[in-house]
């Protein structure tokens, strides 16, 4: 029986996991939960199951493979990295991978904090702070990548899919932020051209939006 990956019907935190599974050629069942629109933002599909799946920390995304049940995005990614040889090797790579992982996750979560604003005024104030923050993080990320094909050299790891998803969301939000960083643009192209990944993006069912739920000021596709 194939593992089950559960998440809302949007990209957000699940996309790096999906890409890692595709790269690993791991069949899986993708169970999506509908997140309703305004004003109620109905979560009943998930709430009906939340406490009945045997999850220690009930949350989305989750990954269930027989008796193995994992929640939390990074925990799932690390597990898949170890299982499918898509993680760091040795202490030096592990330290570097941990550092990159936390840096990219910080950048990703900054997007959601800015986009999930209570009103337009708060959203505009958030964006004023977000843009210079991202400009600085792009400088750091460009240096981290350097002349490497991927984050840890010439071998793709789960962190590449975490970074890819984050950069893709940012270019959909404000593509000009990437203009000074041709290396990051080339990196995005390289990820999309991976033999196991390319068919996913070319599939007629693939959609860039929604990234976020309908309560967000950006990313819902509304």
mmCIF file with all atom_site columns, C-alpha atoms in Angstrom:
data_model
loop_
_atom_site.group_PDB
_atom_site.id
_atom_site.type_symbol
_atom_site.label_atom_id
_atom_site.label_alt_id
_atom_site.label_comp_id
_atom_site.label_asym_id
_atom_site.label_entity_id
_atom_site.label_seq_id
_atom_site.pdbx_PDB_ins_code
_atom_site.Cartn_x
_atom_site.Cartn_y
_atom_site.Cartn_z
_atom_site.occupancy
_atom_site.B_iso_or_equiv
_atom_site.pdbx_formal_charge
_atom_site.auth_seq_id
_atom_site.auth_comp_id
_atom_site.auth_asym_id
_atom_site.auth_atom_id
_atom_site.pdbx_PDB_model_num
ATOM 1   C CA . UNK A 1 1   ? 0.000   0.000  0.000   1.00 0.00 ? 1   UNK A CA 1
ATOM 2   C CA . UNK A 1 2   ? 1.374   3.389  -1.003  1.00 0.00 ? 2   UNK A CA 1
ATOM 3   C CA . UNK A 1 3   ? 2.154   5.989  1.679   1.00 0.00 ? 3   UNK A CA 1
ATOM 4   C CA . UNK A 1 4   ? -0.414  8.736  2.197   1.00 0.00 ? 4   UNK A CA 1
ATOM 5   C CA . UNK A 1 5   ? 0.506   12.413 2.084   1.00 0.00 ? 5   UNK A CA 1
ATOM 6   C CA . UNK A 1 6   ? -2.155  14.711 3.510   1.00 0.00 ? 6   UNK A CA 1
ATOM 7   C CA . UNK A 1 7   ? -2.468  18.481 3.156   1.00 0.00 ? 7   UNK A CA 1
ATOM 8   C CA . UNK A 1 8   ? -4.790  21.327 2.241   1.00 0.00 ? 8   UNK A CA 1
ATOM 9   C CA . UNK A 1 9   ? -5.707  21.808 -1.412  1.00 0.00 ? 9   UNK A CA 1
ATOM 10  C CA . UNK A 1 10  ? -2.853  24.275 -1.962  1.00 0.00 ? 10  UNK A CA 1
ATOM 11  C CA . UNK A 1 11  ? 0.943   24.257 -2.371  1.00 0.00 ? 11  UNK A CA 1
ATOM 12  C CA . UNK A 1 12  ? 2.396   26.117 0.651   1.00 0.00 ? 12  UNK A CA 1
ATOM 13  C CA . UNK A 1 13  ? 4.281   23.680 2.909   1.00 0.00 ? 13  UNK A CA 1
ATOM 14  C CA . UNK A 1 14  ? 3.569   20.497 0.998   1.00 0.00 ? 14  UNK A CA 1
ATOM 15  C CA . UNK A 1 15  ? 5.243   21.306 -2.310  1.00 0.00 ? 15  UNK A CA 1
ATOM 16  C CA . UNK A 1 16  ? 8.816   20.510 -1.162  1.00 0.00 ? 16  UNK A CA 1
ATOM 17  C CA . UNK A 1 17  ? 7.570   17.125 0.063   1.00 0.00 ? 17  UNK A CA 1
ATOM 18  C CA . UNK A 1 18  ? 5.805   16.397 -3.216  1.00 0.00 ? 18  UNK A CA 1
ATOM 19  C CA . UNK A 1 19  ? 8.946   17.241 -5.195  1.00 0.00 ? 19  UNK A CA 1
ATOM 20  C CA . UNK A 1 20  ? 11.102  15.088 -2.922  1.00 0.00 ? 20  UNK A CA 1
ATOM 21  C CA . UNK A 1 21  ? 8.746   12.140 -3.444  1.00 0.00 ? 21  UNK A CA 1
ATOM 22  C CA . UNK A 1 22  ? 8.824   12.698 -7.203  1.00 0.00 ? 22  UNK A CA 1
ATOM 23  C CA . UNK A 1 23  ? 12.625  12.780 -7.208  1.00 0.00 ? 23  UNK A CA 1
ATOM 24  C CA . UNK A 1 24  ? 12.690  9.586  -5.130  1.00 0.00 ? 24  UNK A CA 1
ATOM 25  C CA . UNK A 1 25  ? 10.256  7.901  -7.543  1.00 0.00 ? 25  UNK A CA 1
ATOM 26  C CA . UNK A 1 26  ? 8.183   6.998  -4.499  1.00 0.00 ? 26  UNK A CA 1
ATOM 27  C CA . UNK A 1 27  ? 4.516   6.268  -5.324  1.00 0.00 ? 27  UNK A CA 1
ATOM 28  C CA . UNK A 1 28  ? 2.105   7.870  -2.862  1.00 0.00 ? 28  UNK A CA 1
ATOM 29  C CA . UNK A 1 29  ? -1.534  8.731  -2.357  1.00 0.00 ? 29  UNK A CA 1
ATOM 30  C CA . UNK A 1 30  ? -2.174  12.446 -2.087  1.00 0.00 ? 30  UNK A CA 1
ATOM 31  C CA . UNK A 1 31  ? -5.118  13.232 0.187   1.00 0.00 ? 31  UNK A CA 1
ATOM 32  C CA . UNK A 1 32  ? -6.205  16.847 0.038   1.00 0.00 ? 32  UNK A CA 1
ATOM 33  C CA . UNK A 1 33  ? -8.499  18.656 2.432   1.00 0.00 ? 33  UNK A CA 1
ATOM 34  C CA . UNK A 1 34  ? -10.654 21.518 1.244   1.00 0.00 ? 34  UNK A CA 1
ATOM 35  C CA . UNK A 1 35  ? -10.041 24.863 2.889   1.00 0.00 ? 35  UNK A CA 1
ATOM 36  C CA . UNK A 1 36  ? -13.155 26.935 2.412   1.00 0.00 ? 36  UNK A CA 1
ATOM 37  C CA . UNK A 1 37  ? -13.467 30.541 1.342   1.00 0.00 ? 37  UNK A CA 1
ATOM 38  C CA . UNK A 1 38  ? -14.573 33.684 3.139   1.00 0.00 ? 38  UNK A CA 1
ATOM 39  C CA . UNK A 1 39  ? -16.085 34.409 5.534   1.00 0.00 ? 39  UNK A CA 1
ATOM 40  C CA . UNK A 1 40  ? -15.952 31.066 7.374   1.00 0.00 ? 40  UNK A CA 1
ATOM 41  C CA . UNK A 1 41  ? -12.818 29.461 5.857   1.00 0.00 ? 41  UNK A CA 1
ATOM 42  C CA . UNK A 1 42  ? -14.320 26.069 6.561   1.00 0.00 ? 42  UNK A CA 1
ATOM 43  C CA . UNK A 1 43  ? -11.826 23.457 7.803   1.00 0.00 ? 43  UNK A CA 1
ATOM 44  C CA . UNK A 1 44  ? -14.337 20.750 8.666   1.00 0.00 ? 44  UNK A CA 1
ATOM 45  C CA . UNK A 1 45  ? -12.886 18.130 6.274   1.00 0.00 ? 45  UNK A CA 1
ATOM 46  C CA . UNK A 1 46  ? -9.617  18.169 8.189   1.00 0.00 ? 46  UNK A CA 1
ATOM 47  C CA . UNK A 1 47  ? -11.086 18.679 11.643  1.00 0.00 ? 47  UNK A CA 1
ATOM 48  C CA . UNK A 1 48  ? -13.273 15.567 11.284  1.00 0.00 ? 48  UNK A CA 1
ATOM 49  C CA . UNK A 1 49  ? -10.129 13.445 10.818  1.00 0.00 ? 49  UNK A CA 1
ATOM 50  C CA . UNK A 1 50  ? -7.534  15.394 12.776  1.00 0.00 ? 50  UNK A CA 1
ATOM 51  C CA . UNK A 1 51  ? -7.739  13.471 16.042  1.00 0.00 ? 51  UNK A CA 1
ATOM 52  C CA . UNK A 1 52  ? -8.501  10.077 14.484  1.00 0.00 ? 52  UNK A CA 1
ATOM 53  C CA . UNK A 1 53  ? -5.362  9.375  12.453  1.00 0.00 ? 53  UNK A CA 1
ATOM 54  C CA . UNK A 1 54  ? -3.077  8.385  15.303  1.00 0.00 ? 54  UNK A CA 1
ATOM 55  C CA . UNK A 1 55  ? -0.782  11.373 14.805  1.00 0.00 ? 55  UNK A CA 1
ATOM 56  C CA . UNK A 1 56  ? 1.271   12.378 17.843  1.00 0.00 ? 56  UNK A CA 1
ATOM 57  C CA . UNK A 1 57  ? 1.176   16.015 16.816  1.00 0.00 ? 57  UNK A CA 1
ATOM 58  C CA . UNK A 1 58  ? -1.955  16.224 14.625  1.00 0.00 ? 58  UNK A CA 1
ATOM 59  C CA . UNK A 1 59  ? -1.146  18.672 11.871  1.00 0.00 ? 59  UNK A CA 1
ATOM 60  C CA . UNK A 1 60  ? -0.917  19.188 8.117   1.00 0.00 ? 60  UNK A CA 1
ATOM 61  C CA . UNK A 1 61  ? 1.066   18.061 6.240   1.00 0.00 ? 61  UNK A CA 1
ATOM 62  C CA . UNK A 1 62  ? 1.209   14.473 7.436   1.00 0.00 ? 62  UNK A CA 1
ATOM 63  C CA . UNK A 1 63  ? 2.877   11.397 5.966   1.00 0.00 ? 63  UNK A CA 1
ATOM 64  C CA . UNK A 1 64  ? 1.595   7.924  6.794   1.00 0.00 ? 64  UNK A CA 1
ATOM 65  C CA . UNK A 1 65  ? 3.481   4.844  5.630   1.00 0.00 ? 65  UNK A CA 1
ATOM 66  C CA . UNK A 1 66  ? 2.004   1.782  7.340   1.00 0.00 ? 66  UNK A CA 1
ATOM 67  C CA . UNK A 1 67  ? 2.687   2.129  11.058  1.00 0.00 ? 67  UNK A CA 1
ATOM 68  C CA . UNK A 1 68  ? 4.942   5.127  10.452  1.00 0.00 ? 68  UNK A CA 1
ATOM 69  C CA . UNK A 1 69  ? 3.141   8.425  10.980  1.00 0.00 ? 69  UNK A CA 1
ATOM 70  C CA . UNK A 1 70  ? 4.949   11.759 10.698  1.00 0.00 ? 70  UNK A CA 1
ATOM 71  C CA . UNK A 1 71  ? 3.819   15.365 10.855  1.00 0.00 ? 71  UNK A CA 1
ATOM 72  C CA . UNK A 1 72  ? 5.738   18.648 10.514  1.00 0.00 ? 72  UNK A CA 1
ATOM 73  C CA . UNK A 1 73  ? 7.190   19.612 7.155   1.00 0.00 ? 73  UNK A CA 1
ATOM 74  C CA . UNK A 1 74  ? 10.871  19.411 8.080   1.00 0.00 ? 74  UNK A CA 1
ATOM 75  C CA . UNK A 1 75  ? 10.480  16.110 9.913   1.00 0.00 ? 75  UNK A CA 1
ATOM 76  C CA . UNK A 1 76  ? 8.876   14.587 6.815   1.00 0.00 ? 76  UNK A CA 1
ATOM 77  C CA . UNK A 1 77  ? 11.550  16.011 4.521   1.00 0.00 ? 77  UNK A CA 1
ATOM 78  C CA . UNK A 1 78  ? 14.388  14.761 6.718   1.00 0.00 ? 78  UNK A CA 1
ATOM 79  C CA . UNK A 1 79  ? 12.862  11.290 6.862   1.00 0.00 ? 79  UNK A CA 1
ATOM 80  C CA . UNK A 1 80  ? 12.463  11.134 3.084   1.00 0.00 ? 80  UNK A CA 1
ATOM 81  C CA . UNK A 1 81  ? 15.994  12.448 2.651   1.00 0.00 ? 81  UNK A CA 1
ATOM 82  C CA . UNK A 1 82  ? 17.406  9.652  4.798   1.00 0.00 ? 82  UNK A CA 1
ATOM 83  C CA . UNK A 1 83  ? 15.266  6.949  3.255   1.00 0.00 ? 83  UNK A CA 1
ATOM 84  C CA . UNK A 1 84  ? 15.863  7.860  -0.375  1.00 0.00 ? 84  UNK A CA 1
ATOM 85  C CA . UNK A 1 85  ? 19.457  9.097  -0.229  1.00 0.00 ? 85  UNK A CA 1
ATOM 86  C CA . UNK A 1 86  ? 18.358  12.697 -0.755  1.00 0.00 ? 86  UNK A CA 1
ATOM 87  C CA . UNK A 1 87  ? 19.931  14.088 2.383   1.00 0.00 ? 87  UNK A CA 1
ATOM 88  C CA . UNK A 1 88  ? 23.410  15.112 3.533   1.00 0.00 ? 88  UNK A CA 1
ATOM 89  C CA . UNK A 1 89  ? 26.256  12.630 3.966   1.00 0.00 ? 89  UNK A CA 1
ATOM 90  C CA . UNK A 1 90  ? 28.759  12.923 6.780   1.00 0.00 ? 90  UNK A CA 1
ATOM 91  C CA . UNK A 1 91  ? 29.047  15.492 9.559   1.00 0.00 ? 91  UNK A CA 1
ATOM 92  C CA . UNK A 1 92  ? 30.275  18.383 7.423   1.00 0.00 ? 92  UNK A CA 1
ATOM 93  C CA . UNK A 1 93  ? 27.430  18.083 4.920   1.00 0.00 ? 93  UNK A CA 1
ATOM 94  C CA . UNK A 1 94  ? 24.914  17.586 7.719   1.00 0.00 ? 94  UNK A CA 1
ATOM 95  C CA . UNK A 1 95  ? 25.965  20.815 9.441   1.00 0.00 ? 95  UNK A CA 1
ATOM 96  C CA . UNK A 1 96  ? 25.760  22.704 6.144   1.00 0.00 ? 96  UNK A CA 1
ATOM 97  C CA . UNK A 1 97  ? 22.401  21.119 5.319   1.00 0.00 ? 97  UNK A CA 1
ATOM 98  C CA . UNK A 1 98  ? 20.973  22.016 8.735   1.00 0.00 ? 98  UNK A CA 1
ATOM 99  C CA . UNK A 1 99  ? 22.111  25.603 8.343   1.00 0.00 ? 99  UNK A CA 1
ATOM 100 C CA . UNK A 1 100 ? 20.632  25.933 4.864   1.00 0.00 ? 100 UNK A CA 1
ATOM 101 C CA . UNK A 1 101 ? 17.401  24.235 5.883   1.00 0.00 ? 101 UNK A CA 1
ATOM 102 C CA . UNK A 1 102 ? 16.780  26.674 8.723   1.00 0.00 ? 102 UNK A CA 1
ATOM 103 C CA . UNK A 1 103 ? 17.701  29.670 6.590   1.00 0.00 ? 103 UNK A CA 1
ATOM 104 C CA . UNK A 1 104 ? 15.342  28.706 3.780   1.00 0.00 ? 104 UNK A CA 1
ATOM 105 C CA . UNK A 1 105 ? 12.518  27.782 6.155   1.00 0.00 ? 105 UNK A CA 1
ATOM 106 C CA . UNK A 1 106 ? 12.851  31.174 7.829   1.00 0.00 ? 106 UNK A CA 1
ATOM 107 C CA . UNK A 1 107 ? 12.479  32.828 4.430   1.00 0.00 ? 107 UNK A CA 1
ATOM 108 C CA . UNK A 1 108 ? 9.467   30.673 3.526   1.00 0.00 ? 108 UNK A CA 1
ATOM 109 C CA . UNK A 1 109 ? 7.640   31.383 6.776   1.00 0.00 ? 109 UNK A CA 1
ATOM 110 C CA . UNK A 1 110 ? 8.303   35.109 6.374   1.00 0.00 ? 110 UNK A CA 1
ATOM 111 C CA . UNK A 1 111 ? 6.169   34.995 3.224   1.00 0.00 ? 111 UNK A CA 1
ATOM 112 C CA . UNK A 1 112 ? 3.224   33.472 5.022   1.00 0.00 ? 112 UNK A CA 1
ATOM 113 C CA . UNK A 1 113 ? 3.499   35.894 7.945   1.00 0.00 ? 113 UNK A CA 1
ATOM 114 C CA . UNK A 1 114 ? 3.361   38.799 5.508   1.00 0.00 ? 114 UNK A CA 1
ATOM 115 C CA . UNK A 1 115 ? 0.640   37.458 3.227   1.00 0.00 ? 115 UNK A CA 1
ATOM 116 C CA . UNK A 1 116 ? -1.757  36.325 5.958   1.00 0.00 ? 116 UNK A CA 1
ATOM 117 C CA . UNK A 1 117 ? -2.640  39.855 7.038   1.00 0.00 ? 117 UNK A CA 1
ATOM 118 C CA . UNK A 1 118 ? -5.926  40.781 8.690   1.00 0.00 ? 118 UNK A CA 1
ATOM 119 C CA . UNK A 1 119 ? -6.571  43.695 6.362   1.00 0.00 ? 119 UNK A CA 1
ATOM 120 C CA . UNK A 1 120 ? -5.100  45.629 3.446   1.00 0.00 ? 120 UNK A CA 1
ATOM 121 C CA . UNK A 1 121 ? -3.416  48.171 5.695   1.00 0.00 ? 121 UNK A CA 1
ATOM 122 C CA . UNK A 1 122 ? -1.531  45.488 7.608   1.00 0.00 ? 122 UNK A CA 1
ATOM 123 C CA . UNK A 1 123 ? -0.689  43.725 4.346   1.00 0.00 ? 123 UNK A CA 1
ATOM 124 C CA . UNK A 1 124 ? 0.865   46.839 2.829   1.00 0.00 ? 124 UNK A CA 1
ATOM 125 C CA . UNK A 1 125 ? 2.859   47.438 6.012   1.00 0.00 ? 125 UNK A CA 1
ATOM 126 C CA . UNK A 1 126 ? 4.037   43.815 5.950   1.00 0.00 ? 126 UNK A CA 1
ATOM 127 C CA . UNK A 1 127 ? 5.177   44.060 2.332   1.00 0.00 ? 127 UNK A CA 1
ATOM 128 C CA . UNK A 1 128 ? 7.194   47.211 3.035   1.00 0.00 ? 128 UNK A CA 1
ATOM 129 C CA . UNK A 1 129 ? 9.210   45.149 5.525   1.00 0.00 ? 129 UNK A CA 1
ATOM 130 C CA . UNK A 1 130 ? 9.208   41.920 3.517   1.00 0.00 ? 130 UNK A CA 1
ATOM 131 C CA . UNK A 1 131 ? 10.811  43.179 0.306   1.00 0.00 ? 131 UNK A CA 1
ATOM 132 C CA . UNK A 1 132 ? 14.125  44.449 1.784   1.00 0.00 ? 132 UNK A CA 1
ATOM 133 C CA . UNK A 1 133 ? 14.289  41.327 3.947   1.00 0.00 ? 133 UNK A CA 1
ATOM 134 C CA . UNK A 1 134 ? 14.004  39.120 0.850   1.00 0.00 ? 134 UNK A CA 1
ATOM 135 C CA . UNK A 1 135 ? 16.564  41.196 -1.030  1.00 0.00 ? 135 UNK A CA 1
ATOM 136 C CA . UNK A 1 136 ? 19.041  40.540 1.763   1.00 0.00 ? 136 UNK A CA 1
ATOM 137 C CA . UNK A 1 137 ? 18.173  36.830 1.910   1.00 0.00 ? 137 UNK A CA 1
ATOM 138 C CA . UNK A 1 138 ? 18.668  36.515 -1.841  1.00 0.00 ? 138 UNK A CA 1
ATOM 139 C CA . UNK A 1 139 ? 22.177  37.908 -1.437  1.00 0.00 ? 139 UNK A CA 1
ATOM 140 C CA . UNK A 1 140 ? 22.883  35.301 1.238   1.00 0.00 ? 140 UNK A CA 1
ATOM 141 C CA . UNK A 1 141 ? 21.323  32.476 -0.767  1.00 0.00 ? 141 UNK A CA 1
ATOM 142 C CA . UNK A 1 142 ? 23.275  33.382 -3.900  1.00 0.00 ? 142 UNK A CA 1
ATOM 143 C CA . UNK A 1 143 ? 26.496  33.132 -1.919  1.00 0.00 ? 143 UNK A CA 1
ATOM 144 C CA . UNK A 1 144 ? 25.439  29.821 -0.367  1.00 0.00 ? 144 UNK A CA 1
ATOM 145 C CA . UNK A 1 145 ? 24.719  28.351 -3.801  1.00 0.00 ? 145 UNK A CA 1
ATOM 146 C CA . UNK A 1 146 ? 27.815  29.898 -5.376  1.00 0.00 ? 146 UNK A CA 1
ATOM 147 C CA . UNK A 1 147 ? 28.849  28.019 -8.501  1.00 0.00 ? 147 UNK A CA 1
ATOM 148 C CA . UNK A 1 148 ? 27.307  24.753 -7.330  1.00 0.00 ? 148 UNK A CA 1
ATOM 149 C CA . UNK A 1 149 ? 24.625  23.013 -9.325  1.00 0.00 ? 149 UNK A CA 1
ATOM 150 C CA . UNK A 1 150 ? 22.694  22.325 -6.133  1.00 0.00 ? 150 UNK A CA 1
ATOM 151 C CA . UNK A 1 151 ? 22.931  23.376 -2.493  1.00 0.00 ? 151 UNK A CA 1
ATOM 152 C CA . UNK A 1 152 ? 25.333  20.617 -1.450  1.00 0.00 ? 152 UNK A CA 1
ATOM 153 C CA . UNK A 1 153 ? 27.263  20.477 -4.708  1.00 0.00 ? 153 UNK A CA 1
ATOM 154 C CA . UNK A 1 154 ? 26.415  18.354 -7.733  1.00 0.00 ? 154 UNK A CA 1
ATOM 155 C CA . UNK A 1 155 ? 23.888  16.143 -5.914  1.00 0.00 ? 155 UNK A CA 1
ATOM 156 C CA . UNK A 1 156 ? 20.272  17.148 -5.373  1.00 0.00 ? 156 UNK A CA 1
ATOM 157 C CA . UNK A 1 157 ? 18.860  16.865 -1.827  1.00 0.00 ? 157 UNK A CA 1
ATOM 158 C CA . UNK A 1 158 ? 15.529  17.580 -0.172  1.00 0.00 ? 158 UNK A CA 1
ATOM 159 C CA . UNK A 1 159 ? 16.723  21.078 0.735   1.00 0.00 ? 159 UNK A CA 1
ATOM 160 C CA . UNK A 1 160 ? 16.849  21.907 -2.959  1.00 0.00 ? 160 UNK A CA 1
ATOM 161 C CA . UNK A 1 161 ? 13.120  21.324 -3.168  1.00 0.00 ? 161 UNK A CA 1
ATOM 162 C CA . UNK A 1 162 ? 12.541  23.436 -0.076  1.00 0.00 ? 162 UNK A CA 1
ATOM 163 C CA . UNK A 1 163 ? 14.532  26.273 -1.665  1.00 0.00 ? 163 UNK A CA 1
ATOM 164 C CA . UNK A 1 164 ? 12.950  25.777 -5.082  1.00 0.00 ? 164 UNK A CA 1
ATOM 165 C CA . UNK A 1 165 ? 9.429   26.088 -3.684  1.00 0.00 ? 165 UNK A CA 1
ATOM 166 C CA . UNK A 1 166 ? 10.341  29.190 -1.681  1.00 0.00 ? 166 UNK A CA 1
ATOM 167 C CA . UNK A 1 167 ? 11.962  30.909 -4.664  1.00 0.00 ? 167 UNK A CA 1
ATOM 168 C CA . UNK A 1 168 ? 9.075   29.960 -6.925  1.00 0.00 ? 168 UNK A CA 1
ATOM 169 C CA . UNK A 1 169 ? 6.532   31.493 -4.549  1.00 0.00 ? 169 UNK A CA 1
ATOM 170 C CA . UNK A 1 170 ? 8.624   34.660 -4.365  1.00 0.00 ? 170 UNK A CA 1
ATOM 171 C CA . UNK A 1 171 ? 8.943   35.040 -8.135  1.00 0.00 ? 171 UNK A CA 1
ATOM 172 C CA . UNK A 1 172 ? 5.171   34.661 -8.440  1.00 0.00 ? 172 UNK A CA 1
ATOM 173 C CA . UNK A 1 173 ? 4.794   37.388 -5.815  1.00 0.00 ? 173 UNK A CA 1
ATOM 174 C CA . UNK A 1 174 ? 7.438   39.806 -7.135  1.00 0.00 ? 174 UNK A CA 1
ATOM 175 C CA . UNK A 1 175 ? 9.540   38.400 -9.945  1.00 0.00 ? 175 UNK A CA 1
ATOM 176 C CA . UNK A 1 176 ? 11.783  41.501 -10.135 1.00 0.00 ? 176 UNK A CA 1
ATOM 177 C CA . UNK A 1 177 ? 13.422  40.452 -6.857  1.00 0.00 ? 177 UNK A CA 1
ATOM 178 C CA . UNK A 1 178 ? 15.227  37.721 -8.775  1.00 0.00 ? 178 UNK A CA 1
ATOM 179 C CA . UNK A 1 179 ? 16.506  40.012 -11.525 1.00 0.00 ? 179 UNK A CA 1
ATOM 180 C CA . UNK A 1 180 ? 19.900  40.694 -9.882  1.00 0.00 ? 180 UNK A CA 1
ATOM 181 C CA . UNK A 1 181 ? 20.451  36.980 -9.291  1.00 0.00 ? 181 UNK A CA 1
ATOM 182 C CA . UNK A 1 182 ? 20.877  35.087 -12.544 1.00 0.00 ? 182 UNK A CA 1
ATOM 183 C CA . UNK A 1 183 ? 22.382  32.178 -10.630 1.00 0.00 ? 183 UNK A CA 1
ATOM 184 C CA . UNK A 1 184 ? 19.139  31.681 -8.717  1.00 0.00 ? 184 UNK A CA 1
ATOM 185 C CA . UNK A 1 185 ? 17.108  31.919 -11.929 1.00 0.00 ? 185 UNK A CA 1
ATOM 186 C CA . UNK A 1 186 ? 19.323  29.260 -13.501 1.00 0.00 ? 186 UNK A CA 1
ATOM 187 C CA . UNK A 1 187 ? 18.928  27.164 -10.362 1.00 0.00 ? 187 UNK A CA 1
ATOM 188 C CA . UNK A 1 188 ? 15.130  27.258 -10.690 1.00 0.00 ? 188 UNK A CA 1
ATOM 189 C CA . UNK A 1 189 ? 15.450  26.118 -14.305 1.00 0.00 ? 189 UNK A CA 1
ATOM 190 C CA . UNK A 1 190 ? 17.780  23.294 -13.265 1.00 0.00 ? 190 UNK A CA 1
ATOM 191 C CA . UNK A 1 191 ? 15.339  21.966 -10.690 1.00 0.00 ? 191 UNK A CA 1
ATOM 192 C CA . UNK A 1 192 ? 12.453  22.073 -13.149 1.00 0.00 ? 192 UNK A CA 1
ATOM 193 C CA . UNK A 1 193 ? 14.543  20.226 -15.735 1.00 0.00 ? 193 UNK A CA 1
ATOM 194 C CA . UNK A 1 194 ? 15.405  17.271 -13.475 1.00 0.00 ? 194 UNK A CA 1
ATOM 195 C CA . UNK A 1 195 ? 14.195  14.097 -15.244 1.00 0.00 ? 195 UNK A CA 1
ATOM 196 C CA . UNK A 1 196 ? 11.925  13.060 -12.369 1.00 0.00 ? 196 UNK A CA 1
ATOM 197 C CA . UNK A 1 197 ? 10.610  16.588 -11.805 1.00 0.00 ? 197 UNK A CA 1
ATOM 198 C CA . UNK A 1 198 ? 10.021  17.932 -15.304 1.00 0.00 ? 198 UNK A CA 1
ATOM 199 C CA . UNK A 1 199 ? 6.897   15.808 -15.974 1.00 0.00 ? 199 UNK A CA 1
ATOM 200 C CA . UNK A 1 200 ? 5.300   17.105 -12.768 1.00 0.00 ? 200 UNK A CA 1
ATOM 201 C CA . UNK A 1 201 ? 5.510   20.717 -13.890 1.00 0.00 ? 201 UNK A CA 1
ATOM 202 C CA . UNK A 1 202 ? 4.449   19.906 -17.435 1.00 0.00 ? 202 UNK A CA 1
ATOM 203 C CA . UNK A 1 203 ? 1.413   17.902 -16.343 1.00 0.00 ? 203 UNK A CA 1
ATOM 204 C CA . UNK A 1 204 ? -1.818  19.604 -17.382 1.00 0.00 ? 204 UNK A CA 1
ATOM 205 C CA . UNK A 1 205 ? -3.121  19.253 -13.824 1.00 0.00 ? 205 UNK A CA 1
ATOM 206 C CA . UNK A 1 206 ? -0.257  21.211 -12.275 1.00 0.00 ? 206 UNK A CA 1
ATOM 207 C CA . UNK A 1 207 ? -1.151  24.738 -11.142 1.00 0.00 ? 207 UNK A CA 1
ATOM 208 C CA . UNK A 1 208 ? 1.101   27.413 -9.626  1.00 0.00 ? 208 UNK A CA 1
ATOM 209 C CA . UNK A 1 209 ? -1.824  28.662 -7.537  1.00 0.00 ? 209 UNK A CA 1
ATOM 210 C CA . UNK A 1 210 ? -3.165  28.411 -4.912  1.00 0.00 ? 210 UNK A CA 1
ATOM 211 C CA . UNK A 1 211 ? -0.086  28.750 -2.757  1.00 0.00 ? 211 UNK A CA 1
ATOM 212 C CA . UNK A 1 212 ? -2.010  29.991 0.261   1.00 0.00 ? 212 UNK A CA 1
ATOM 213 C CA . UNK A 1 213 ? -5.538  29.770 1.611   1.00 0.00 ? 213 UNK A CA 1
ATOM 214 C CA . UNK A 1 214 ? -8.220  32.207 0.544   1.00 0.00 ? 214 UNK A CA 1
ATOM 215 C CA . UNK A 1 215 ? -7.772  34.286 3.726   1.00 0.00 ? 215 UNK A CA 1
ATOM 216 C CA . UNK A 1 216 ? -4.303  35.381 2.535   1.00 0.00 ? 216 UNK A CA 1
ATOM 217 C CA . UNK A 1 217 ? -3.810  38.674 0.716   1.00 0.00 ? 217 UNK A CA 1
ATOM 218 C CA . UNK A 1 218 ? -1.501  36.984 -1.791  1.00 0.00 ? 218 UNK A CA 1
ATOM 219 C CA . UNK A 1 219 ? -1.181  33.460 -3.115  1.00 0.00 ? 219 UNK A CA 1
ATOM 220 C CA . UNK A 1 220 ? -4.732  32.171 -3.097  1.00 0.00 ? 220 UNK A CA 1
ATOM 221 C CA . UNK A 1 221 ? -5.167  32.766 -6.820  1.00 0.00 ? 221 UNK A CA 1
ATOM 222 C CA . UNK A 1 222 ? -8.416  34.659 -6.262  1.00 0.00 ? 222 UNK A CA 1
#
